[in-house]
Amino acid sequence: MPQRFTYGSHAEQFGELTLPQKGQPLRGTVVVIHGGYWRSTYSLELGRPLAADLAGRGWAAVNLEYRRAGNGGGWPQTFEDISAGIDALADLPELAGFPVPVIALGHSAGGHLAVWAAGRKAPRVPLDAVVSQSGVLDLGRAHELGLSSGAAENFLGTAPENDPERWREADPVRMVPVPVPIFALHGAQDITVPLELAENYVKAAEAAGGTAELRLIPGDHFEMITPGTPGWAGVLRTLEDAAAKTA
């Protein structure tokens, strides 16, 4: 069963830690960051099946909740929560210093936040790699396309022309390079988040001297967060590769 921990006083500032069975060697820590276009309609319930499956495979799984648009999130609160939630791993006695590598696994809007977190300044708990699952990795293009009825502008609270600095600081494609490898997964049948967002990020990261790789995996937008599917198997293989790359 997951163990709940808090990293702030707001009701949404918490996470759930799911550990492997006692005696099972720990392979590392995976921070699961759920999606939902940053809206409060969606919660960490999306990440619970992933966390349970990962723990069964020897990973310490941290399923992170955070303030979202509609319940106190947006700019800068959501970004503050992601930073604080990851850094809280250092204070969890169950992790005894958090087993490495520490890999962020983010889906959709959570993929955006996971890649953003890889470039944050002076973290207490630095990430060793990021696996993005159809992440919204180019906010400017997402805005141009009007994805999910203007979700990016709703999340950041303003249009890019009104506060270009805010959009620059929030957009992974404009924060390259980051100091860790990024694996940008995308479902081959995904029509929810356009493939070009991952393509744009990987091109920008490589041009800036970063390490980023685009991988197509089976399925649509949701197969990759459904354990037991070929899409989820592609995620697991990538986590293995990410761990090997940081060894």
PDB file of C-alpha atoms in Angstrom:
ATOM      1  CA  MET A   1       0.000   0.000   0.000  1.00  0.00           C
ATOM      2  CA  PRO A   2       1.278   3.503  -0.747  1.00  0.00           C
ATOM      3  CA  GLN A   3       2.445   5.678   2.119  1.00  0.00           C
ATOM      4  CA  ARG A   4       1.291   9.280   1.988  1.00  0.00           C
ATOM      5  CA  PHE A   5       3.694  12.157   2.713  1.00  0.00           C
ATOM      6  CA  THR A   6       3.277  15.914   2.560  1.00  0.00           C
ATOM      7  CA  TYR A   7       5.672  18.584   1.357  1.00  0.00           C
ATOM      8  CA  GLY A   8       3.596  21.680   2.160  1.00  0.00           C
ATOM      9  CA  SER A   9       0.473  22.907   3.919  1.00  0.00           C
ATOM     10  CA  HIS A  10      -1.864  22.989   0.907  1.00  0.00           C
ATOM     11  CA  ALA A  11      -4.198  20.017   0.484  1.00  0.00           C
ATOM     12  CA  GLU A  12      -2.665  19.223  -2.908  1.00  0.00           C
ATOM     13  CA  GLN A  13       0.947  19.257  -1.704  1.00  0.00           C
ATOM     14  CA  PHE A  14       1.444  15.568  -1.079  1.00  0.00           C
ATOM     15  CA  GLY A  15       2.723  12.409  -2.623  1.00  0.00           C
ATOM     16  CA  GLU A  16       2.417   8.660  -2.262  1.00  0.00           C
ATOM     17  CA  LEU A  17       5.437   6.406  -1.800  1.00  0.00           C
ATOM     18  CA  THR A  18       5.115   2.793  -2.916  1.00  0.00           C
ATOM     19  CA  LEU A  19       8.026   0.522  -2.053  1.00  0.00           C
ATOM     20  CA  PRO A  20       8.963  -2.964  -3.251  1.00  0.00           C
ATOM     21  CA  GLN A  21       8.465  -5.868  -0.887  1.00  0.00           C
ATOM     22  CA  LYS A  22      10.917  -6.140   1.972  1.00  0.00           C
ATOM     23  CA  GLY A  23      14.092  -7.852   0.941  1.00  0.00           C
ATOM     24  CA  GLN A  24      13.668  -7.005  -2.723  1.00  0.00           C
ATOM     25  CA  PRO A  25      16.682  -5.061  -4.001  1.00  0.00           C
ATOM     26  CA  LEU A  26      15.908  -1.443  -4.890  1.00  0.00           C
ATOM     27  CA  ARG A  27      16.706  -0.527  -8.487  1.00  0.00           C
ATOM     28  CA  GLY A  28      16.273   3.207  -8.022  1.00  0.00           C
ATOM     29  CA  THR A  29      13.552   5.802  -7.561  1.00  0.00           C
ATOM     30  CA  VAL A  30      10.935   6.803 -10.112  1.00  0.00           C
ATOM     31  CA  VAL A  31       9.014  10.044  -9.563  1.00  0.00           C
ATOM     32  CA  VAL A  32       5.658   9.686 -11.329  1.00  0.00           C
ATOM     33  CA  ILE A  33       4.128  13.005 -12.443  1.00  0.00           C
ATOM     34  CA  HIS A  34       0.608  12.669 -13.804  1.00  0.00           C
ATOM     35  CA  GLY A  35      -0.901  14.648 -16.657  1.00  0.00           C
ATOM     36  CA  GLY A  36      -4.283  16.148 -17.436  1.00  0.00           C
ATOM     37  CA  TYR A  37      -3.291  19.396 -19.164  1.00  0.00           C
ATOM     38  CA  TRP A  38      -2.398  20.897 -15.744  1.00  0.00           C
ATOM     39  CA  ARG A  39      -6.100  21.048 -14.757  1.00  0.00           C
ATOM     40  CA  SER A  40      -7.512  20.148 -11.344  1.00  0.00           C
ATOM     41  CA  THR A  41      -9.978  17.745 -12.979  1.00  0.00           C
ATOM     42  CA  TYR A  42      -7.208  15.151 -13.022  1.00  0.00           C
ATOM     43  CA  SER A  43      -5.253  13.848 -10.047  1.00  0.00           C
ATOM     44  CA  LEU A  44      -2.509  11.444  -9.019  1.00  0.00           C
ATOM     45  CA  GLU A  45      -5.040   8.616  -9.349  1.00  0.00           C
ATOM     46  CA  LEU A  46      -3.733   8.440 -12.925  1.00  0.00           C
ATOM     47  CA  GLY A  47      -0.317   7.478 -11.572  1.00  0.00           C
ATOM     48  CA  ARG A  48      -1.339   4.848  -9.010  1.00  0.00           C
ATOM     49  CA  PRO A  49      -1.361   1.852 -11.380  1.00  0.00           C
ATOM     50  CA  LEU A  50       2.065   2.875 -12.662  1.00  0.00           C
ATOM     51  CA  ALA A  51       3.468   3.228  -9.146  1.00  0.00           C
ATOM     52  CA  ALA A  52       2.148  -0.177  -8.097  1.00  0.00           C
ATOM     53  CA  ASP A  53       3.608  -1.872 -11.165  1.00  0.00           C
ATOM     54  CA  LEU A  54       6.970  -0.157 -10.762  1.00  0.00           C
ATOM     55  CA  ALA A  55       7.214  -1.130  -7.086  1.00  0.00           C
ATOM     56  CA  GLY A  56       6.537  -4.725  -8.049  1.00  0.00           C
ATOM     57  CA  ARG A  57       9.560  -4.514 -10.333  1.00  0.00           C
ATOM     58  CA  GLY A  58      11.910  -3.205  -7.648  1.00  0.00           C
ATOM     59  CA  TRP A  59      11.555   0.548  -8.045  1.00  0.00           C
ATOM     60  CA  ALA A  60      10.729   2.942  -5.231  1.00  0.00           C
ATOM     61  CA  ALA A  61       7.811   4.811  -6.804  1.00  0.00           C
ATOM     62  CA  VAL A  62       6.890   8.344  -5.741  1.00  0.00           C
ATOM     63  CA  ASN A  63       3.520   9.368  -7.175  1.00  0.00           C
ATOM     64  CA  LEU A  64       3.445  13.143  -6.890  1.00  0.00           C
ATOM     65  CA  GLU A  65       0.418  15.392  -6.527  1.00  0.00           C
ATOM     66  CA  TYR A  66       0.651  19.146  -7.052  1.00  0.00           C
ATOM     67  CA  ARG A  67      -1.512  22.256  -7.305  1.00  0.00           C
ATOM     68  CA  ARG A  68      -3.100  22.566 -10.708  1.00  0.00           C
ATOM     69  CA  ALA A  69      -5.102  25.166 -12.604  1.00  0.00           C
ATOM     70  CA  GLY A  70      -8.408  25.376 -10.754  1.00  0.00           C
ATOM     71  CA  ASN A  71      -7.146  24.504  -7.271  1.00  0.00           C
ATOM     72  CA  GLY A  72      -4.374  26.993  -6.564  1.00  0.00           C
ATOM     73  CA  GLY A  73      -1.907  25.966  -9.258  1.00  0.00           C
ATOM     74  CA  GLY A  74      -0.525  27.608 -12.355  1.00  0.00           C
ATOM     75  CA  TRP A  75       2.393  30.022 -12.480  1.00  0.00           C
ATOM     76  CA  PRO A  76       4.456  29.812 -10.331  1.00  0.00           C
ATOM     77  CA  GLN A  77       2.710  27.515  -7.836  1.00  0.00           C
ATOM     78  CA  THR A  78       2.753  24.318  -9.863  1.00  0.00           C
ATOM     79  CA  PHE A  79       6.462  24.694 -10.582  1.00  0.00           C
ATOM     80  CA  GLU A  80       7.178  25.367  -6.906  1.00  0.00           C
ATOM     81  CA  ASP A  81       5.276  22.208  -5.990  1.00  0.00           C
ATOM     82  CA  ILE A  82       7.128  19.997  -8.434  1.00  0.00           C
ATOM     83  CA  SER A  83      10.448  21.250  -7.064  1.00  0.00           C
ATOM     84  CA  ALA A  84       9.389  20.864  -3.436  1.00  0.00           C
ATOM     85  CA  GLY A  85       7.829  17.465  -4.029  1.00  0.00           C
ATOM     86  CA  ILE A  86      10.973  16.041  -5.618  1.00  0.00           C
ATOM     87  CA  ASP A  87      13.216  17.598  -2.982  1.00  0.00           C
ATOM     88  CA  ALA A  88      11.036  16.026  -0.256  1.00  0.00           C
ATOM     89  CA  LEU A  89      12.540  12.662  -1.153  1.00  0.00           C
ATOM     90  CA  ALA A  90      15.575  13.666   0.885  1.00  0.00           C
ATOM     91  CA  ASP A  91      13.405  13.765   4.021  1.00  0.00           C
ATOM     92  CA  LEU A  92      11.610  10.427   3.649  1.00  0.00           C
ATOM     93  CA  PRO A  93      13.085   7.959   6.145  1.00  0.00           C
ATOM     94  CA  GLU A  94      11.624   5.034   4.194  1.00  0.00           C
ATOM     95  CA  LEU A  95      13.937   5.866   1.310  1.00  0.00           C
ATOM     96  CA  ALA A  96      17.021   6.213   3.518  1.00  0.00           C
ATOM     97  CA  GLY A  97      18.559   8.832   1.282  1.00  0.00           C
ATOM     98  CA  PHE A  98      16.547   7.846  -1.810  1.00  0.00           C
ATOM     99  CA  PRO A  99      18.026   5.048  -3.914  1.00  0.00           C
ATOM    100  CA  VAL A 100      19.623   6.174  -7.143  1.00  0.00           C
ATOM    101  CA  PRO A 101      19.157   6.674  -9.969  1.00  0.00           C
ATOM    102  CA  VAL A 102      16.289   9.118  -9.524  1.00  0.00           C
ATOM    103  CA  ILE A 103      14.258   9.204 -12.735  1.00  0.00           C
ATOM    104  CA  ALA A 104      11.238  11.414 -13.369  1.00  0.00           C
ATOM    105  CA  LEU A 105       8.456   9.740 -15.356  1.00  0.00           C
ATOM    106  CA  GLY A 106       5.891  12.261 -16.583  1.00  0.00           C
ATOM    107  CA  HIS A 107       2.848  11.796 -18.791  1.00  0.00           C
ATOM    108  CA  SER A 108       1.478  14.534 -21.066  1.00  0.00           C
ATOM    109  CA  ALA A 109       1.445  17.737 -18.973  1.00  0.00           C
ATOM    110  CA  GLY A 110       3.405  15.731 -16.406  1.00  0.00           C
ATOM    111  CA  GLY A 111       6.036  15.123 -19.068  1.00  0.00           C
ATOM    112  CA  HIS A 112       6.366  18.886 -19.450  1.00  0.00           C
ATOM    113  CA  LEU A 113       6.841  19.254 -15.687  1.00  0.00           C
ATOM    114  CA  ALA A 114       9.315  16.369 -15.494  1.00  0.00           C
ATOM    115  CA  VAL A 115      11.556  17.796 -18.206  1.00  0.00           C
ATOM    116  CA  TRP A 116      11.242  21.271 -16.694  1.00  0.00           C
ATOM    117  CA  ALA A 117      12.334  19.838 -13.326  1.00  0.00           C
ATOM    118  CA  ALA A 118      15.512  18.457 -14.878  1.00  0.00           C
ATOM    119  CA  GLY A 119      16.713  22.005 -15.499  1.00  0.00           C
ATOM    120  CA  ARG A 120      15.774  23.610 -12.175  1.00  0.00           C
ATOM    121  CA  LYS A 121      18.474  25.440 -10.256  1.00  0.00           C
ATOM    122  CA  ALA A 122      20.241  24.062  -7.149  1.00  0.00           C
ATOM    123  CA  PRO A 123      17.954  21.092  -6.395  1.00  0.00           C
ATOM    124  CA  ARG A 124      18.325  19.169  -3.135  1.00  0.00           C
ATOM    125  CA  VAL A 125      17.457  16.013  -5.047  1.00  0.00           C
ATOM    126  CA  PRO A 126      18.777  16.229  -8.606  1.00  0.00           C
ATOM    127  CA  LEU A 127      17.261  14.030 -11.267  1.00  0.00           C
ATOM    128  CA  ASP A 128      19.475  11.562 -13.097  1.00  0.00           C
ATOM    129  CA  ALA A 129      17.233  11.166 -16.146  1.00  0.00           C
ATOM    130  CA  VAL A 130      13.731  11.930 -17.410  1.00  0.00           C
ATOM    131  CA  VAL A 131      11.319   9.728 -19.324  1.00  0.00           C
ATOM    132  CA  SER A 132       8.589  11.838 -20.917  1.00  0.00           C
ATOM    133  CA  GLN A 133       5.433  10.038 -22.062  1.00  0.00           C
ATOM    134  CA  SER A 134       3.947  12.138 -24.879  1.00  0.00           C
ATOM    135  CA  GLY A 135       4.976  15.233 -22.974  1.00  0.00           C
ATOM    136  CA  VAL A 136       3.870  18.754 -23.875  1.00  0.00           C
ATOM    137  CA  LEU A 137       7.490  19.788 -24.402  1.00  0.00           C
ATOM    138  CA  ASP A 138       6.925  22.877 -26.552  1.00  0.00           C
ATOM    139  CA  LEU A 139       4.493  25.221 -24.804  1.00  0.00           C
ATOM    140  CA  GLY A 140       4.666  27.875 -27.492  1.00  0.00           C
ATOM    141  CA  ARG A 141       3.600  25.437 -30.196  1.00  0.00           C
ATOM    142  CA  ALA A 142       0.935  23.948 -27.915  1.00  0.00           C
ATOM    143  CA  HIS A 143      -0.471  27.462 -27.550  1.00  0.00           C
ATOM    144  CA  GLU A 144      -0.384  28.062 -31.299  1.00  0.00           C
ATOM    145  CA  LEU A 145      -2.283  24.822 -31.865  1.00  0.00           C
ATOM    146  CA  GLY A 146      -4.827  25.670 -29.157  1.00  0.00           C
ATOM    147  CA  LEU A 147      -4.401  22.256 -27.559  1.00  0.00           C
ATOM    148  CA  SER A 148      -7.177  21.270 -25.154  1.00  0.00           C
ATOM    149  CA  SER A 149      -9.044  24.568 -25.536  1.00  0.00           C
ATOM    150  CA  GLY A 150      -6.066  26.757 -24.724  1.00  0.00           C
ATOM    151  CA  ALA A 151      -4.716  24.694 -21.830  1.00  0.00           C
ATOM    152  CA  ALA A 152      -1.232  26.241 -21.918  1.00  0.00           C
ATOM    153  CA  GLU A 153      -2.495  29.808 -21.596  1.00  0.00           C
ATOM    154  CA  ASN A 154      -4.980  28.732 -18.932  1.00  0.00           C
ATOM    155  CA  PHE A 155      -2.130  27.124 -17.012  1.00  0.00           C
ATOM    156  CA  LEU A 156       0.285  30.056 -17.209  1.00  0.00           C
ATOM    157  CA  GLY A 157      -2.420  32.671 -16.679  1.00  0.00           C
ATOM    158  CA  THR A 158      -1.522  34.908 -19.608  1.00  0.00           C
ATOM    159  CA  ALA A 159      -0.755  34.882 -23.308  1.00  0.00           C
ATOM    160  CA  PRO A 160       2.893  34.650 -24.396  1.00  0.00           C
ATOM    161  CA  GLU A 161       2.914  38.150 -25.879  1.00  0.00           C
ATOM    162  CA  ASN A 162       1.806  39.594 -22.523  1.00  0.00           C
ATOM    163  CA  ASP A 163       4.556  37.939 -20.463  1.00  0.00           C
ATOM    164  CA  PRO A 164       7.235  36.425 -22.725  1.00  0.00           C
ATOM    165  CA  GLU A 165       9.644  35.896 -19.826  1.00  0.00           C
ATOM    166  CA  ARG A 166       7.148  33.719 -17.957  1.00  0.00           C
ATOM    167  CA  TRP A 167       6.633  31.596 -21.042  1.00  0.00           C
ATOM    168  CA  ARG A 168      10.378  31.314 -21.584  1.00  0.00           C
ATOM    169  CA  GLU A 169      10.985  30.145 -18.020  1.00  0.00           C
ATOM    170  CA  ALA A 170       8.163  27.607 -18.213  1.00  0.00           C
ATOM    171  CA  ASP A 171       8.896  26.098 -21.618  1.00  0.00           C
ATOM    172  CA  PRO A 172      11.249  23.079 -21.792  1.00  0.00           C
ATOM    173  CA  VAL A 173      12.075  23.665 -25.463  1.00  0.00           C
ATOM    174  CA  ARG A 174      13.543  27.035 -24.497  1.00  0.00           C
ATOM    175  CA  MET A 175      15.446  25.751 -21.447  1.00  0.00           C
ATOM    176  CA  VAL A 176      17.867  23.510 -23.306  1.00  0.00           C
ATOM    177  CA  PRO A 177      20.203  21.966 -22.600  1.00  0.00           C
ATOM    178  CA  VAL A 178      19.503  20.245 -19.280  1.00  0.00           C
ATOM    179  CA  PRO A 179      22.255  18.300 -17.500  1.00  0.00           C
ATOM    180  CA  VAL A 180      20.601  14.857 -17.702  1.00  0.00           C
ATOM    181  CA  PRO A 181      19.453  12.556 -20.536  1.00  0.00           C
ATOM    182  CA  ILE A 182      15.877  13.039 -21.718  1.00  0.00           C
ATOM    183  CA  PHE A 183      13.948  10.189 -23.309  1.00  0.00           C
ATOM    184  CA  ALA A 184      10.955  11.602 -25.180  1.00  0.00           C
ATOM    185  CA  LEU A 185       8.487   8.778 -25.758  1.00  0.00           C
ATOM    186  CA  HIS A 186       5.447   9.167 -27.973  1.00  0.00           C
ATOM    187  CA  GLY A 187       2.638   6.774 -28.746  1.00  0.00           C
ATOM    188  CA  ALA A 188       2.564   5.776 -32.394  1.00  0.00           C
ATOM    189  CA  GLN A 189      -1.235   6.241 -32.431  1.00  0.00           C
ATOM    190  CA  ASP A 190      -1.329   9.249 -30.092  1.00  0.00           C
ATOM    191  CA  ILE A 191      -3.593  12.003 -31.417  1.00  0.00           C
ATOM    192  CA  THR A 192      -4.007  13.844 -28.098  1.00  0.00           C
ATOM    193  CA  VAL A 193      -0.562  15.461 -28.041  1.00  0.00           C
ATOM    194  CA  PRO A 194       1.062  16.074 -31.453  1.00  0.00           C
ATOM    195  CA  LEU A 195       4.334  14.279 -32.122  1.00  0.00           C
ATOM    196  CA  GLU A 196       5.891  17.535 -33.303  1.00  0.00           C
ATOM    197  CA  LEU A 197       6.140  18.796 -29.712  1.00  0.00           C
ATOM    198  CA  ALA A 198       8.571  16.004 -28.834  1.00  0.00           C
ATOM    199  CA  GLU A 199      10.346  16.382 -32.165  1.00  0.00           C
ATOM    200  CA  ASN A 200      10.826  20.102 -31.557  1.00  0.00           C
ATOM    201  CA  TYR A 201      12.239  19.486 -28.092  1.00  0.00           C
ATOM    202  CA  VAL A 202      14.705  16.808 -29.163  1.00  0.00           C
ATOM    203  CA  LYS A 203      15.978  18.929 -32.057  1.00  0.00           C
ATOM    204  CA  ALA A 204      16.445  21.940 -29.773  1.00  0.00           C
ATOM    205  CA  ALA A 205      18.160  19.885 -27.075  1.00  0.00           C
ATOM    206  CA  GLU A 206      20.583  18.262 -29.504  1.00  0.00           C
ATOM    207  CA  ALA A 207      21.372  21.601 -31.139  1.00  0.00           C
ATOM    208  CA  ALA A 208      22.197  23.020 -27.714  1.00  0.00           C
ATOM    209  CA  GLY A 209      24.506  20.127 -26.844  1.00  0.00           C
ATOM    210  CA  GLY A 210      22.076  18.213 -24.644  1.00  0.00           C
ATOM    211  CA  THR A 211      21.282  14.505 -24.602  1.00  0.00           C
ATOM    212  CA  ALA A 212      17.784  13.751 -25.842  1.00  0.00           C
ATOM    213  CA  GLU A 213      16.244  10.848 -27.712  1.00  0.00           C
ATOM    214  CA  LEU A 214      12.843  10.463 -29.367  1.00  0.00           C
ATOM    215  CA  ARG A 215      11.267   7.014 -29.271  1.00  0.00           C
ATOM    216  CA  LEU A 216       7.962   5.893 -30.753  1.00  0.00           C
ATOM    217  CA  ILE A 217       6.208   3.233 -28.691  1.00  0.00           C
ATOM    218  CA  PRO A 218       3.010   1.289 -29.398  1.00  0.00           C
ATOM    219  CA  GLY A 219      -0.435   2.639 -28.645  1.00  0.00           C
ATOM    220  CA  ASP A 220      -2.332   5.862 -28.113  1.00  0.00           C
ATOM    221  CA  HIS A 221      -2.053   8.558 -25.450  1.00  0.00           C
ATOM    222  CA  PHE A 222      -3.227   6.326 -22.627  1.00  0.00           C
ATOM    223  CA  GLU A 223      -1.753   2.916 -23.412  1.00  0.00           C
ATOM    224  CA  MET A 224       1.587   4.162 -22.131  1.00  0.00           C
ATOM    225  CA  ILE A 225       0.070   4.648 -18.649  1.00  0.00           C
ATOM    226  CA  THR A 226      -1.733   1.294 -18.674  1.00  0.00           C
ATOM    227  CA  PRO A 227       0.368  -1.531 -17.173  1.00  0.00           C
ATOM    228  CA  GLY A 228       0.242  -4.756 -19.120  1.00  0.00           C
ATOM    229  CA  THR A 229       0.067  -3.116 -22.546  1.00  0.00           C
ATOM    230  CA  PRO A 230       2.756  -3.002 -25.249  1.00  0.00           C
ATOM    231  CA  GLY A 231       2.961   0.754 -24.699  1.00  0.00           C
ATOM    232  CA  TRP A 232       3.752   0.293 -21.012  1.00  0.00           C
ATOM    233  CA  ALA A 233       6.343  -2.327 -21.927  1.00  0.00           C
ATOM    234  CA  GLY A 234       8.014   0.359 -24.052  1.00  0.00           C
ATOM    235  CA  VAL A 235       8.073   2.650 -21.032  1.00  0.00           C
ATOM    236  CA  LEU A 236       9.654  -0.047 -18.870  1.00  0.00           C
ATOM    237  CA  ARG A 237      12.366  -0.700 -21.444  1.00  0.00           C
ATOM    238  CA  THR A 238      13.136   2.988 -21.560  1.00  0.00           C
ATOM    239  CA  LEU A 239      13.394   3.205 -17.774  1.00  0.00           C
ATOM    240  CA  GLU A 240      15.934   0.362 -17.929  1.00  0.00           C
ATOM    241  CA  ASP A 241      17.891   2.235 -20.597  1.00  0.00           C
ATOM    242  CA  ALA A 242      17.724   5.454 -18.598  1.00  0.00           C
ATOM    243  CA  ALA A 243      19.063   3.694 -15.512  1.00  0.00           C
ATOM    244  CA  ALA A 244      21.876   2.111 -17.517  1.00  0.00           C
ATOM    245  CA  LYS A 245      22.806   5.468 -19.022  1.00  0.00           C
ATOM    246  CA  THR A 246      23.235   6.986 -15.549  1.00  0.00           C
ATOM    247  CA  ALA A 247      25.195   4.076 -14.082  1.00  0.00           C
TER     248      ALA A 247
END
